[in-house]
PDB file of C-alpha atoms in Angstrom:
ATOM      1  CA  MET A   1      37.936  -7.371   5.690  1.00 48.00           C
ATOM      2  CA  SER A   2      35.877  -5.765   3.029  1.00 58.00           C
ATOM      3  CA  ASP A   3      32.314  -4.424   3.007  1.00 63.00           C
ATOM      4  CA  HIS A   4      30.145  -6.316   0.700  1.00 64.00           C
ATOM      5  CA  ARG A   5      26.790  -4.228   1.129  1.00 67.00           C
ATOM      6  CA  ALA A   6      25.262  -2.844  -1.839  1.00 70.00           C
ATOM      7  CA  GLU A   7      25.766   0.739  -2.375  1.00 76.00           C
ATOM      8  CA  ILE A   8      22.552   2.861  -1.767  1.00 71.00           C
ATOM      9  CA  PRO A   9      21.795   5.338  -4.751  1.00 74.00           C
ATOM     10  CA  GLN A  10      22.152   8.859  -3.580  1.00 73.00           C
ATOM     11  CA  SER A  11      18.549   9.574  -4.841  1.00 70.00           C
ATOM     12  CA  ILE A  12      17.295   6.909  -2.230  1.00 70.00           C
ATOM     13  CA  GLN A  13      19.303   8.174   0.461  1.00 69.00           C
ATOM     14  CA  SER A  14      17.652  11.788   0.209  1.00 69.00           C
ATOM     15  CA  VAL A  15      14.050  10.399   0.649  1.00 70.00           C
ATOM     16  CA  PRO A  16      14.098  10.523   4.522  1.00 73.00           C
ATOM     17  CA  SER A  17      15.587  14.050   4.538  1.00 75.00           C
ATOM     18  CA  LEU A  18      13.077  15.166   2.057  1.00 76.00           C
ATOM     19  CA  GLY A  19      10.286  13.591   4.097  1.00 77.00           C
ATOM     20  CA  ALA A  20      11.432  15.404   7.245  1.00 79.00           C
ATOM     21  CA  ILE A  21      11.628  18.713   5.284  1.00 81.00           C
ATOM     22  CA  LEU A  22       8.144  18.345   4.045  1.00 80.00           C
ATOM     23  CA  ILE A  23       6.805  17.428   7.487  1.00 80.00           C
ATOM     24  CA  TRP A  24       8.538  20.575   8.949  1.00 81.00           C
ATOM     25  CA  VAL A  25       7.247  22.836   6.264  1.00 86.00           C
ATOM     26  CA  SER A  26       3.687  21.556   6.350  1.00 86.00           C
ATOM     27  CA  GLY A  27       3.600  22.638  10.028  1.00 87.00           C
ATOM     28  CA  LYS A  28       1.889  19.560  11.203  1.00 87.00           C
ATOM     29  CA  ASP A  29       3.054  17.296  14.096  1.00 86.00           C
ATOM     30  CA  VAL A  30       4.989  14.047  13.203  1.00 83.00           C
ATOM     31  CA  ASN A  31       2.166  11.957  15.102  1.00 89.00           C
ATOM     32  CA  TRP A  32      -0.334  13.491  12.807  1.00 90.00           C
ATOM     33  CA  TRP A  33       1.286  12.376   9.616  1.00 86.00           C
ATOM     34  CA  ALA A  34       1.728   8.934  11.239  1.00 88.00           C
ATOM     35  CA  ALA A  35      -1.984   8.587  11.981  1.00 92.00           C
ATOM     36  CA  VAL A  36      -2.812   9.906   8.292  1.00 91.00           C
ATOM     37  CA  ILE A  37      -0.225   7.381   6.682  1.00 90.00           C
ATOM     38  CA  GLY A  38      -1.524   4.683   9.096  1.00 94.00           C
ATOM     39  CA  LEU A  39      -5.202   5.297   8.137  1.00 96.00           C
ATOM     40  CA  ALA A  40      -4.244   5.413   4.429  1.00 95.00           C
ATOM     41  CA  PHE A  41      -2.503   2.037   4.779  1.00 96.00           C
ATOM     42  CA  ILE A  42      -5.511   0.241   6.483  1.00 97.00           C
ATOM     43  CA  LEU A  43      -7.848   1.675   3.658  1.00 97.00           C
ATOM     44  CA  VAL A  44      -5.532   0.345   0.856  1.00 97.00           C
ATOM     45  CA  GLN A  45      -5.581  -3.007   2.799  1.00 97.00           C
ATOM     46  CA  LEU A  46      -9.450  -2.892   3.077  1.00 97.00           C
ATOM     47  CA  GLY A  47      -9.551  -2.010  -0.753  1.00 97.00           C
ATOM     48  CA  TYR A  48      -7.519  -5.108  -1.581  1.00 97.00           C
ATOM     49  CA  VAL A  49      -9.230  -7.499   0.551  1.00 97.00           C
ATOM     50  CA  ILE A  50     -12.635  -6.366  -0.940  1.00 97.00           C
ATOM     51  CA  TRP A  51     -11.311  -6.652  -4.589  1.00 97.00           C
ATOM     52  CA  LYS A  52      -9.785  -9.981  -3.969  1.00 97.00           C
ATOM     53  CA  TRP A  53     -13.234 -11.382  -2.156  1.00 97.00           C
ATOM     54  CA  ARG A  54     -14.970 -10.136  -5.434  1.00 96.00           C
ATOM     55  CA  ARG A  55     -12.639 -11.661  -7.807  1.00 96.00           C
ATOM     56  CA  ASP A  56     -12.830 -14.944  -6.052  1.00 95.00           C
ATOM     57  CA  ILE A  57     -16.615 -14.832  -5.970  1.00 92.00           C
ATOM     58  CA  ARG A  58     -16.622 -13.960  -9.721  1.00 92.00           C
ATOM     59  CA  ARG A  59     -14.027 -16.912 -10.564  1.00 92.00           C
ATOM     60  CA  GLU A  60     -16.154 -19.283  -8.254  1.00 91.00           C
ATOM     61  CA  ARG A  61     -19.355 -18.326 -10.381  1.00 89.00           C
ATOM     62  CA  GLU A  62     -17.337 -18.977 -13.653  1.00 88.00           C
ATOM     63  CA  ARG A  63     -16.216 -22.327 -12.308  1.00 88.00           C
ATOM     64  CA  VAL A  64     -19.552 -23.447 -11.498  1.00 87.00           C
ATOM     65  CA  GLY A  65     -21.033 -22.114 -14.604  1.00 82.00           C
ATOM     66  CA  LEU A  66     -23.054 -19.196 -13.596  1.00 69.00           C
ATOM     67  CA  THR A  67     -23.185 -16.057 -15.302  1.00 61.00           C
ATOM     68  CA  ASP A  68     -23.966 -12.360 -14.187  1.00 56.00           C
ATOM     69  CA  ASP A  69     -26.922 -12.594 -16.299  1.00 55.00           C
ATOM     70  CA  GLU A  70     -28.649 -15.523 -14.525  1.00 49.00           C
TER      71      GLU A  70
END
């Protein structure tokens, strides 16, 4: 039986080990980094939702015929 999985490039395989080295060199705990990354992820999601709401409001105004000048 042959293995049909796609070969992962060597550069991508090294990313987890580079992340572990950077965490070790920084001197911070892994839990601290997890909290920072989690908070950044939440902020990115919030930014996307706000952008989407503003875009939808702008499109609705254009559909109705209102402009920003009125």
